[in-house]
């Protein structure tokens, strides 16, 4: 009897190592895969593993050779140490896949040693130090609102270059009437430049109105040092109203006559007419105190008794006026004027009508004469 050899239960075919590139990617260095019969039994399982490891749009569906682009269809066609290109449904893209080299890391430049900064020992006064600071911390009151606390505002460096931008930033926090148009110190001094602003100082923001002199420094938010300094300084007094004028002479005149319309106030100087009136004139017109040589021999002319003298309006006795009769007369006059206007209107219309008819007749005669026609 013939003897049988031992059966091989395990597949002893050696594993294959391949390098897979990405289709059309000139920067993809490639990835190595170890293919064993235990894990990769069919060509479809190989494509599934390649899909997980190589990021290809819509998954790996085809394998090509890197030089000529022939498609690989079987697992046995793969060679050990071979190079292939993984692709999806698209066609093979010709590139030099074999000579794709990995990028070398860029050389790190050596950082030069930083030398310590040599500082100057010059003592600078505080005024110049505050001018070159980055920002300003100020506290602002609202004009006329003594009991409202001051608002702390931080003004950055880029806003200090223009005064209008400084007022605009203050207007975002403080709301006087008409917006912030002016900035005062607490004693009423007007500021017009950002260089005058000092850190941790107190100011008063106002609109178009004038500055209202109130003791803003008595607020509990103001430090005691600032409060003492402003209390020692004298605040500018308010403008007093004009003092009442002295009462006019002539206290003997009763108040009723003073308030009346016909009361004439005493002038500064008397007119020159008073010098012409003598003290003992007997019904005569103005008579000079010292007559001239020409008038010495002249006779005085007395006034005629029939001359009518007009009385002042306030001395004429009142008369009763019948308003009904006057109104009736006015209505009659108005109706008469209206009738006359209507008559004139109708006359104008008739004249216009006659002028139109006359022009038409003239045109008709001209037409007949031009064409040698008769009636």
Coordinates of C-alpha atoms in Angstrom, one line a residue:
X1 CA 0.0 0.0 0.0
X2 CA 1.2 3.4 -0.9
X3 CA 1.8 5.8 2.0
X4 CA 0.3 9.3 1.9
X5 CA 2.2 12.4 2.8
X6 CA 1.2 14.8 5.6
X7 CA -1.5 17.3 4.8
X8 CA -0.6 21.0 5.1
X9 CA -3.4 22.7 7.2
X10 CA -1.7 26.2 7.2
X11 CA -1.0 28.3 4.1
X12 CA 2.8 28.8 4.0
X13 CA 2.9 31.3 1.2
X14 CA 5.1 34.3 2.2
X15 CA 3.6 37.7 2.8
X16 CA 4.0 40.5 0.2
X17 CA 5.1 44.0 0.9
X18 CA 3.9 46.7 -1.5
X19 CA 4.1 50.5 -1.6
X20 CA 0.9 52.4 -2.6
X21 CA 0.7 56.0 -3.9
X22 CA -2.3 58.2 -4.3
X23 CA -3.5 59.0 -7.9
X24 CA -2.6 62.5 -9.0
X25 CA -1.0 63.5 -5.7
X26 CA 2.6 64.6 -6.4
X27 CA 3.3 65.2 -2.7
X28 CA 2.1 61.9 -1.3
X29 CA 5.2 59.9 -0.4
X30 CA 3.4 56.5 -0.4
X31 CA 2.5 54.0 2.2
X32 CA 3.7 50.4 2.8
X33 CA 1.3 47.5 3.2
X34 CA 2.0 43.9 4.3
X35 CA -0.3 41.4 2.5
X36 CA -0.8 38.0 4.1
X37 CA -3.2 35.3 3.1
X38 CA -4.7 35.2 6.5
X39 CA -5.9 38.8 6.5
X40 CA -6.2 39.5 2.8
X41 CA -7.9 36.5 1.1
X42 CA -9.4 38.3 -1.9
X43 CA -8.7 41.4 -4.0
X44 CA -11.9 43.1 -2.7
X45 CA -10.7 42.9 0.9
X46 CA -7.4 44.5 -0.2
X47 CA -9.3 47.4 -1.7
X48 CA -11.3 47.8 1.6
X49 CA -8.0 48.0 3.6
X50 CA -6.5 50.5 1.2
X51 CA -9.7 52.7 1.5
X52 CA -9.1 52.8 5.3
X53 CA -5.5 53.7 5.0
X54 CA -5.3 55.8 1.9
X55 CA -7.6 58.8 1.8
X56 CA -9.1 58.7 -1.8
X57 CA -12.4 60.4 -2.7
X58 CA -15.2 57.8 -3.0
X59 CA -12.9 55.0 -1.8
X60 CA -10.2 52.9 -3.6
X61 CA -11.7 51.1 -6.5
X62 CA -8.7 50.5 -8.8
X63 CA -5.0 49.7 -8.7
X64 CA -2.6 50.9 -11.4
X65 CA 1.1 50.4 -12.1
X66 CA 3.1 53.6 -11.6
X67 CA 4.9 53.8 -14.9
X68 CA 2.5 52.9 -17.6
X69 CA -0.8 52.8 -15.7
X70 CA -1.9 49.2 -16.3
X71 CA -4.7 48.2 -14.1
X72 CA -4.2 45.3 -11.6
X73 CA -7.2 42.9 -11.4
X74 CA -5.9 40.0 -9.3
X75 CA -4.2 39.5 -6.0
X76 CA -1.6 37.1 -7.5
X77 CA -0.5 39.8 -10.0
X78 CA 1.0 41.8 -7.1
X79 CA 4.7 41.5 -6.7
X80 CA 6.8 41.7 -3.5
X81 CA 8.3 45.1 -3.2
X82 CA 6.2 46.4 -6.0
X83 CA 4.8 50.0 -6.3
X84 CA 1.2 50.7 -7.2
X85 CA -1.2 53.7 -7.5
X86 CA -4.6 53.6 -5.7
X87 CA -7.4 55.4 -7.4
X88 CA -11.2 55.7 -7.4
X89 CA -13.4 55.7 -10.4
X90 CA -11.2 58.2 -12.3
X91 CA -8.6 57.5 -14.9
X92 CA -4.9 57.1 -14.2
X93 CA -2.9 60.4 -14.0
X94 CA 0.6 60.3 -15.2
X95 CA 3.2 61.4 -12.7
X96 CA 6.7 60.4 -11.6
X97 CA 5.5 58.5 -8.6
X98 CA 8.7 56.5 -8.1
X99 CA 10.9 59.6 -7.5
X100 CA 8.5 61.3 -5.1
X101 CA 10.8 62.1 -2.1
X102 CA 9.7 63.1 1.3
X103 CA 10.1 66.8 2.3
X104 CA 13.0 67.7 4.4
X105 CA 12.3 69.6 7.5
X106 CA 13.3 73.3 7.1
X107 CA 16.4 74.3 8.9
X108 CA 15.8 76.2 12.1
X109 CA 17.6 79.5 12.1
X110 CA 19.7 80.1 15.1
X111 CA 18.4 82.9 17.2
X112 CA 20.9 85.5 18.0
X113 CA 21.6 86.3 21.6
X114 CA 19.6 89.2 22.8
X115 CA 21.8 91.7 24.6
X116 CA 20.4 93.5 27.6
X117 CA 19.2 97.1 27.1
X118 CA 21.3 99.8 28.6
X119 CA 19.0 102.3 30.3
X120 CA 19.7 105.9 30.8
X121 CA 20.0 107.4 34.3
X122 CA 18.6 110.8 33.4
X123 CA 15.8 111.9 35.8
X124 CA 12.8 113.1 33.8
X125 CA 10.2 115.3 35.4
X126 CA 6.7 114.0 35.9
X127 CA 5.2 116.4 33.3
X128 CA 7.1 114.8 30.5
X129 CA 6.4 111.3 31.8
X130 CA 2.6 111.8 31.7
X131 CA 2.7 113.2 28.2
X132 CA 4.2 110.1 26.7
X133 CA 2.0 107.5 28.5
X134 CA -0.2 105.2 26.5
X135 CA -3.6 106.3 27.9
X136 CA -5.3 108.6 30.4
X137 CA -7.5 107.8 33.4
X138 CA -9.9 110.7 34.1
X139 CA -13.1 111.2 36.1
X140 CA -15.9 113.3 34.6
X141 CA -18.9 115.0 36.2
X142 CA -22.0 116.1 34.3
X143 CA -22.5 119.9 34.2
X144 CA -25.1 121.0 36.7
X145 CA -25.6 117.6 38.3
X146 CA -23.9 117.9 41.6
X147 CA -25.4 114.8 43.2
X148 CA -24.5 112.4 40.4
X149 CA -21.1 110.6 41.0
X150 CA -18.2 111.1 38.5
X151 CA -17.7 108.5 35.8
X152 CA -14.3 107.0 35.3
X153 CA -13.2 107.0 31.6
X154 CA -10.0 105.4 30.0
X155 CA -8.9 107.3 26.9
X156 CA -6.4 105.3 24.7
X157 CA -3.4 106.7 22.9
X158 CA -4.9 106.8 19.4
X159 CA -7.8 109.0 20.7
X160 CA -5.4 111.5 22.4
X161 CA -4.2 112.8 19.0
X162 CA -7.5 114.6 18.2
X163 CA -9.6 116.6 20.7
X164 CA -12.8 115.8 18.9
X165 CA -12.3 112.0 19.4
X166 CA -11.6 112.6 23.1
X167 CA -15.0 114.5 23.5
X168 CA -16.7 111.7 21.5
X169 CA -15.4 109.0 23.9
X170 CA -16.5 111.1 26.9
X171 CA -19.9 111.5 25.2
X172 CA -20.4 107.7 25.2
X173 CA -20.4 107.7 29.0
X174 CA -21.7 111.2 30.0
X175 CA -24.9 112.6 28.6
X176 CA -25.3 116.4 29.0
X177 CA -27.8 118.4 27.0
X178 CA -26.7 118.6 23.3
X179 CA -23.9 116.1 23.8
X180 CA -20.4 116.7 25.1
X181 CA -19.0 119.9 23.4
X182 CA -16.9 121.3 26.2
X183 CA -14.7 120.0 29.0
X184 CA -13.9 122.1 32.1
X185 CA -11.9 121.7 35.2
X186 CA -13.9 121.8 38.5
X187 CA -13.2 125.5 38.9
X188 CA -14.5 126.4 35.4
X189 CA -11.3 126.5 33.3
X190 CA -12.1 125.5 29.7
X191 CA -9.8 122.8 28.1
X192 CA -9.1 122.8 24.4
X193 CA -6.3 120.3 24.0
X194 CA -5.7 116.7 25.1
X195 CA -2.2 117.6 26.4
X196 CA -3.9 119.4 29.3
X197 CA -5.5 116.2 30.6
X198 CA -3.8 114.6 33.6
X199 CA -4.2 111.1 35.1
X200 CA -6.7 110.6 37.9
X201 CA -8.0 114.1 37.7
X202 CA -11.6 115.3 37.8
X203 CA -13.3 117.3 35.0
X204 CA -16.8 118.6 34.1
X205 CA -18.4 117.8 30.8
X206 CA -20.9 120.3 29.3
X207 CA -22.8 120.8 26.1
X208 CA -23.7 124.1 24.5
X209 CA -24.7 125.6 27.8
X210 CA -22.4 127.7 30.0
X211 CA -20.4 126.2 32.9
X212 CA -22.4 125.9 36.2
X213 CA -20.3 126.8 39.2
X214 CA -21.1 124.1 41.8
X215 CA -18.8 122.6 44.4
X216 CA -18.2 119.4 42.5
X217 CA -15.1 118.7 44.7
X218 CA -17.4 118.0 47.7
X219 CA -18.4 114.7 46.2
X220 CA -17.4 111.6 48.3
X221 CA -15.7 110.1 45.3
X222 CA -13.2 113.0 45.2
X223 CA -10.0 112.3 47.3
X224 CA -9.4 114.5 50.3
X225 CA -6.2 116.0 48.9
X226 CA -8.0 117.3 45.8
X227 CA -10.9 118.5 47.9
X228 CA -8.7 120.5 50.2
X229 CA -6.9 122.1 47.3
X230 CA -10.1 123.3 45.7
X231 CA -11.6 124.5 48.9
X232 CA -8.6 126.8 49.5
X233 CA -9.0 128.3 46.0
X234 CA -11.7 130.8 45.6
X235 CA -14.3 129.8 43.0
X236 CA -15.2 132.6 40.5
X237 CA -18.3 134.4 41.8
X238 CA -21.5 134.2 39.9
X239 CA -22.6 137.1 37.8
X240 CA -24.7 139.4 39.9
X241 CA -27.7 141.0 38.5
X242 CA -27.6 144.7 37.7
X243 CA -28.3 146.7 40.8
X244 CA -31.7 148.4 40.8
X245 CA -31.6 152.0 39.6
X246 CA -32.3 154.9 41.9
X247 CA -36.0 155.8 42.1
X248 CA -36.8 158.8 39.9
X249 CA -37.2 162.1 41.5
X250 CA -40.7 163.5 42.1
X251 CA -41.8 161.3 45.0
X252 CA -44.8 163.6 45.4
X253 CA -46.4 162.2 42.2
X254 CA -48.9 159.4 43.1
X255 CA -48.2 155.9 41.7
X256 CA -51.4 155.9 39.7
X257 CA -50.3 158.9 37.6
X258 CA -46.8 157.3 37.1
X259 CA -48.3 154.2 35.6
X260 CA -50.6 156.0 33.3
X261 CA -49.8 156.3 29.6
X262 CA -50.1 160.1 29.5
X263 CA -47.5 160.6 32.3
X264 CA -44.4 162.2 30.7
X265 CA -41.2 161.2 32.3
X266 CA -38.7 163.9 33.4
X267 CA -36.1 164.5 30.7
X268 CA -32.4 165.0 31.2
X269 CA -32.4 168.5 29.8
X270 CA -35.1 171.1 29.5
X271 CA -35.8 172.3 26.0
X272 CA -34.9 175.8 24.9
X273 CA -38.5 176.7 24.4
X274 CA -38.9 177.2 28.2
X275 CA -36.5 180.2 28.0
X276 CA -38.9 181.9 25.6
X277 CA -41.9 181.8 27.9
X278 CA -42.0 184.8 30.2
X279 CA -43.3 184.5 33.8
X280 CA -46.0 187.1 33.4
X281 CA -47.4 186.4 29.8
X282 CA -51.0 187.5 29.5
X283 CA -52.5 185.2 27.0
X284 CA -49.8 186.0 24.4
X285 CA -47.9 183.6 22.3
X286 CA -44.2 183.0 23.0
X287 CA -42.5 186.2 23.9
X288 CA -38.8 186.7 24.0
X289 CA -37.4 187.9 27.3
X290 CA -34.9 190.3 25.6
X291 CA -36.4 191.5 22.3
X292 CA -34.1 192.5 19.5
X293 CA -33.7 196.1 18.1
X294 CA -35.9 195.4 15.1
X295 CA -38.8 194.1 17.3
X296 CA -38.7 196.9 19.9
X297 CA -41.0 199.3 17.9
X298 CA -43.4 196.5 16.7
X299 CA -46.8 196.2 18.3
X300 CA -48.0 193.0 20.0
X301 CA -50.6 191.2 18.0
X302 CA -53.3 189.5 20.1
X303 CA -55.0 186.3 19.2
X304 CA -58.4 186.3 17.5
X305 CA -61.3 185.0 19.5
X306 CA -62.8 183.1 16.6
X307 CA -59.7 180.9 16.2
X308 CA -60.6 177.3 17.0
X309 CA -58.2 175.5 19.4
X310 CA -57.9 171.7 19.3
X311 CA -58.1 170.0 22.6
X312 CA -55.9 167.0 23.5
X313 CA -57.5 163.6 23.0
X314 CA -57.4 162.7 26.6
X315 CA -59.3 165.9 27.5
X316 CA -62.1 165.6 24.9
X317 CA -65.4 164.3 26.4
X318 CA -66.5 160.9 25.3
X319 CA -69.4 160.6 22.8
X320 CA -71.8 157.7 22.3
X321 CA -71.4 156.0 18.9
X322 CA -74.1 153.8 17.4
X323 CA -72.3 150.8 16.1
X324 CA -75.4 149.3 14.4
X325 CA -75.9 152.3 12.1
X326 CA -72.2 152.3 11.2
X327 CA -72.3 148.6 10.4
X328 CA -75.4 149.1 8.3
X329 CA -73.7 151.9 6.4
X330 CA -70.7 149.8 5.8
X331 CA -72.8 146.9 4.4
X332 CA -74.6 149.3 2.0
X333 CA -71.3 150.7 0.8
X334 CA -69.9 147.2 0.4
X335 CA -73.0 146.1 -1.6
X336 CA -72.7 149.2 -3.8
X337 CA -69.0 148.5 -4.5
X338 CA -69.8 144.9 -5.3
X339 CA -72.5 145.8 -7.8
X340 CA -70.2 148.2 -9.6
X341 CA -67.5 145.5 -9.8
X342 CA -70.0 143.1 -11.3
X343 CA -71.1 145.7 -13.9
X344 CA -67.5 146.3 -14.9
X345 CA -66.9 142.6 -15.2
X346 CA -69.9 142.1 -17.6
X347 CA -68.8 145.1 -19.6
X348 CA -65.3 143.6 -20.0
X349 CA -66.8 140.3 -21.2
X350 CA -69.0 142.1 -23.8
X351 CA -66.0 144.0 -25.1
X352 CA -63.9 140.8 -25.4
X353 CA -66.8 139.2 -27.3
X354 CA -67.2 142.1 -29.7
X355 CA -63.5 142.2 -30.3
X356 CA -63.5 138.5 -31.2
X357 CA -66.4 138.8 -33.6
X358 CA -64.9 141.8 -35.3
X359 CA -61.6 139.9 -35.8
X360 CA -63.5 137.0 -37.3
X361 CA -65.4 139.2 -39.7
X362 CA -62.2 140.9 -40.8
X363 CA -60.6 137.5 -41.5
X364 CA -63.6 136.5 -43.5
X365 CA -63.5 139.6 -45.7
X366 CA -59.8 139.1 -46.3
X367 CA -60.4 135.5 -47.3
X368 CA -63.1 136.6 -49.8
X369 CA -61.0 139.4 -51.2
X370 CA -58.0 137.1 -51.6
X371 CA -60.0 134.5 -53.6
X372 CA -62.0 137.1 -55.5
X373 CA -65.3 135.9 -54.1
X374 CA -68.5 137.9 -53.3
X375 CA -71.6 137.3 -51.3

